[in-house]
């Protein structure tokens, strides 16, 4: 595949490579990869991202098998690739695999977190409240990315809300998790993602059954 300078420069500017002060030869070499990668990315979209989203379901029952560490790493990378306001990336992740700690995390909510006790892993997503005023939105983007990635990898996962929830001992869920995991006060606890090998995957959503009446055009 060949790439002319005329074709390369717009991509160079778009990708931000031209601003890095690299030698022209190195930049152009990189641009061949960028151009090819850009084309491949279009092909990936033709596989239909909607299919990935359609198949994503919350899974709360697990086999008890170990989730391979390389799969956990891929899920974490999906989270780290998430968009964030002003690209501040205010989030931090705490990966928990200790069975005793997982059992305690399952008590962090009065209800709705029991599956964590039987999960092989949980990823706690927290946000720096001093770094960004939209940390909750940014952490939600992280959770969505990791939730989708887990399902793509055949790993069962469930989004467990942390903010604005209460534990059975009277503390808030945030206080409970903060005390358990030693989280500094400036970090808000957004949510947890439970991970486990899927015992039974719910059926995919049907595109024909989507509530399209919720879509408004121009005005409500």
Coordinates of C-alpha atoms in Angstrom, one line a residue:
X1 CA 0.0 0.0 0.0
X2 CA 1.4 3.4 -1.0
X3 CA 0.6 6.8 0.5
X4 CA 1.2 10.1 -1.1
X5 CA 2.2 13.2 0.8
X6 CA -1.1 14.8 -0.3
X7 CA -3.0 12.0 1.3
X8 CA -0.7 11.8 4.3
X9 CA -0.7 15.3 5.6
X10 CA -4.5 15.6 6.4
X11 CA -4.3 12.4 8.4
X12 CA -1.1 13.5 10.0
X13 CA -2.8 16.7 11.3
X14 CA -5.9 14.8 12.4
X15 CA -3.9 12.2 14.3
X16 CA -1.8 14.8 16.0
X17 CA 1.5 13.2 14.8
X18 CA 2.6 16.4 13.0
X19 CA 2.7 18.3 16.3
X20 CA 5.2 15.9 17.9
X21 CA 8.2 17.2 16.0
X22 CA 9.3 13.9 14.6
X23 CA 11.5 13.7 11.5
X24 CA 9.4 13.7 8.3
X25 CA 10.6 10.2 7.4
X26 CA 9.5 8.8 10.7
X27 CA 6.1 10.7 10.6
X28 CA 5.4 9.4 7.1
X29 CA 6.4 5.9 8.1
X30 CA 3.9 6.1 10.9
X31 CA 1.3 7.6 8.6
X32 CA 1.3 4.5 6.5
X33 CA 0.3 2.5 9.6
X34 CA -2.2 5.2 10.6
X35 CA -3.8 5.1 7.1
X36 CA -4.0 1.3 7.1
X37 CA -5.2 1.2 10.7
X38 CA -7.9 3.8 9.8
X39 CA -9.1 1.6 6.9
X40 CA -9.1 -1.5 9.1
X41 CA -11.1 0.4 11.7
X42 CA -13.8 1.0 9.2
X43 CA -13.9 -2.7 8.4
X44 CA -14.3 -3.5 12.1
X45 CA -17.3 -1.2 12.3
X46 CA -18.8 -3.1 9.4
X47 CA -18.9 -6.2 11.7
X48 CA -21.6 -4.2 13.5
X49 CA -20.9 -2.8 16.9
X50 CA -24.6 -3.0 17.6
X51 CA -24.2 -6.8 17.7
X52 CA -21.7 -6.4 20.5
X53 CA -24.1 -4.1 22.4
X54 CA -27.1 -6.3 21.7
X55 CA -25.4 -9.3 23.2
X56 CA -24.2 -7.5 26.3
X57 CA -26.1 -8.6 29.4
X58 CA -25.6 -8.4 33.1
X59 CA -24.5 -11.8 34.4
X60 CA -24.9 -12.5 38.2
X61 CA -24.2 -16.3 38.3
X62 CA -20.7 -17.7 37.8
X63 CA -19.1 -21.1 37.5
X64 CA -16.4 -20.5 40.1
X65 CA -13.6 -20.9 37.5
X66 CA -10.7 -18.5 37.5
X67 CA -11.0 -15.6 35.1
X68 CA -7.6 -15.6 33.2
X69 CA -5.4 -12.7 34.1
X70 CA -4.9 -11.7 30.5
X71 CA -8.6 -11.3 30.1
X72 CA -8.7 -9.1 33.2
X73 CA -5.9 -7.0 31.7
X74 CA -7.9 -6.6 28.5
X75 CA -10.9 -5.5 30.4
X76 CA -8.8 -2.9 32.3
X77 CA -7.3 -1.6 29.1
X78 CA -10.8 -1.1 27.8
X79 CA -11.5 1.0 30.8
X80 CA -8.3 3.0 30.4
X81 CA -9.3 3.8 26.8
X82 CA -12.5 5.5 27.9
X83 CA -13.3 9.0 27.1
X84 CA -13.2 11.6 29.9
X85 CA -13.9 15.3 30.2
X86 CA -10.9 17.4 29.1
X87 CA -9.1 14.1 28.9
X88 CA -8.4 14.4 32.6
X89 CA -8.9 10.7 33.3
X90 CA -9.9 11.2 37.0
X91 CA -10.5 7.5 37.6
X92 CA -8.5 4.9 39.4
X93 CA -9.2 1.1 39.4
X94 CA -8.8 -1.3 42.3
X95 CA -8.7 -4.9 41.3
X96 CA -9.9 -7.3 44.0
X97 CA -9.4 -11.1 43.7
X98 CA -9.0 -12.0 47.4
X99 CA -12.0 -14.2 48.3
X100 CA -12.4 -12.8 51.8
X101 CA -12.4 -9.2 50.5
X102 CA -14.9 -10.1 47.7
X103 CA -17.2 -11.6 50.4
X104 CA -17.0 -8.3 52.3
X105 CA -17.6 -6.3 49.2
X106 CA -20.8 -8.2 48.7
X107 CA -22.1 -6.7 51.9
X108 CA -21.3 -3.1 50.8
X109 CA -25.0 -2.8 49.7
X110 CA -28.1 -3.7 51.6
X111 CA -29.1 -5.5 48.4
X112 CA -27.9 -5.9 44.8
X113 CA -24.3 -6.9 45.4
X114 CA -24.6 -10.5 46.5
X115 CA -23.0 -11.9 43.3
X116 CA -19.7 -10.3 44.2
X117 CA -19.1 -13.0 46.8
X118 CA -19.2 -15.7 44.2
X119 CA -17.3 -13.7 41.5
X120 CA -13.7 -14.4 40.8
X121 CA -12.8 -10.8 40.6
X122 CA -14.2 -7.3 41.1
X123 CA -13.0 -4.0 39.7
X124 CA -13.8 -1.0 41.9
X125 CA -13.9 2.2 40.0
X126 CA -13.2 5.4 41.9
X127 CA -12.9 9.1 40.7
X128 CA -10.8 12.0 41.9
X129 CA -13.4 14.6 43.0
X130 CA -10.7 17.3 43.1
X131 CA -9.4 16.6 39.6
X132 CA -12.8 16.8 37.8
X133 CA -16.3 17.9 38.4
X134 CA -17.6 15.3 36.0
X135 CA -15.9 12.3 37.6
X136 CA -19.1 10.4 37.9
X137 CA -19.8 10.7 34.1
X138 CA -16.2 9.7 33.4
X139 CA -16.4 6.7 35.7
X140 CA -19.6 5.7 34.0
X141 CA -17.9 5.7 30.6
X142 CA -15.2 3.4 32.1
X143 CA -17.8 1.0 33.5
X144 CA -19.6 0.8 30.2
X145 CA -16.4 0.1 28.3
X146 CA -15.3 -2.6 30.7
X147 CA -18.8 -4.2 30.8
X148 CA -18.9 -4.4 27.0
X149 CA -15.3 -5.8 26.9
X150 CA -16.0 -8.5 29.4
X151 CA -19.0 -9.7 27.5
X152 CA -17.0 -9.7 24.3
X153 CA -14.4 -12.0 26.0
X154 CA -17.0 -14.4 27.3
X155 CA -16.6 -13.2 30.8
X156 CA -19.8 -12.6 32.9
X157 CA -20.0 -9.2 34.5
X158 CA -22.4 -7.0 36.4
X159 CA -22.4 -3.3 37.1
X160 CA -22.9 -2.7 40.8
X161 CA -23.6 0.9 41.7
X162 CA -21.6 2.5 44.6
X163 CA -22.8 6.1 44.7
X164 CA -26.0 7.0 46.5
X165 CA -26.5 3.5 47.9
X166 CA -26.4 2.2 51.5
X167 CA -24.8 -0.8 53.2
X168 CA -26.8 -3.0 55.6
X169 CA -24.8 -1.8 58.6
X170 CA -26.0 1.8 58.3
X171 CA -23.0 3.2 56.4
X172 CA -23.2 4.4 52.9
X173 CA -21.8 2.1 50.3
X174 CA -19.1 4.6 49.6
X175 CA -18.1 4.7 53.3
X176 CA -18.1 0.9 53.5
X177 CA -15.9 0.4 50.5
X178 CA -13.6 3.4 51.4
X179 CA -13.0 1.9 54.8
X180 CA -12.5 -1.6 53.5
X181 CA -10.0 -0.7 50.7
X182 CA -8.3 2.3 52.2
X183 CA -9.5 4.8 49.6
X184 CA -8.5 8.4 50.3
X185 CA -11.3 10.9 51.0
X186 CA -10.8 12.9 47.8
X187 CA -11.9 9.9 45.8
X188 CA -15.6 9.1 45.2
X189 CA -16.6 5.5 44.8
X190 CA -18.5 5.2 41.5
X191 CA -19.2 1.5 41.0
X192 CA -17.9 -2.0 41.0
X193 CA -17.8 -4.5 38.1
X194 CA -18.1 -8.1 39.2
X195 CA -16.3 -10.6 36.9
X196 CA -16.7 -14.4 36.7
X197 CA -16.8 -17.2 34.1
X198 CA -20.4 -17.3 32.8
X199 CA -22.6 -20.1 33.9
X200 CA -25.6 -19.0 31.9
X201 CA -25.7 -16.0 29.5
X202 CA -29.1 -14.3 29.2
X203 CA -30.5 -14.1 25.6
X204 CA -29.4 -11.1 23.5
X205 CA -31.6 -8.1 23.2
X206 CA -33.7 -7.8 20.1
X207 CA -33.2 -4.7 18.0
X208 CA -36.9 -4.9 17.0
X209 CA -37.9 -4.4 20.6
X210 CA -35.9 -1.3 21.3
X211 CA -38.1 1.6 22.7
X212 CA -37.6 3.9 19.8
X213 CA -40.4 6.0 21.1
X214 CA -37.8 7.4 23.5
X215 CA -36.1 9.1 20.6
X216 CA -37.2 12.7 19.9
X217 CA -36.1 14.8 17.0
X218 CA -35.6 18.5 17.1
X219 CA -37.8 19.0 20.2
X220 CA -39.1 16.8 23.0

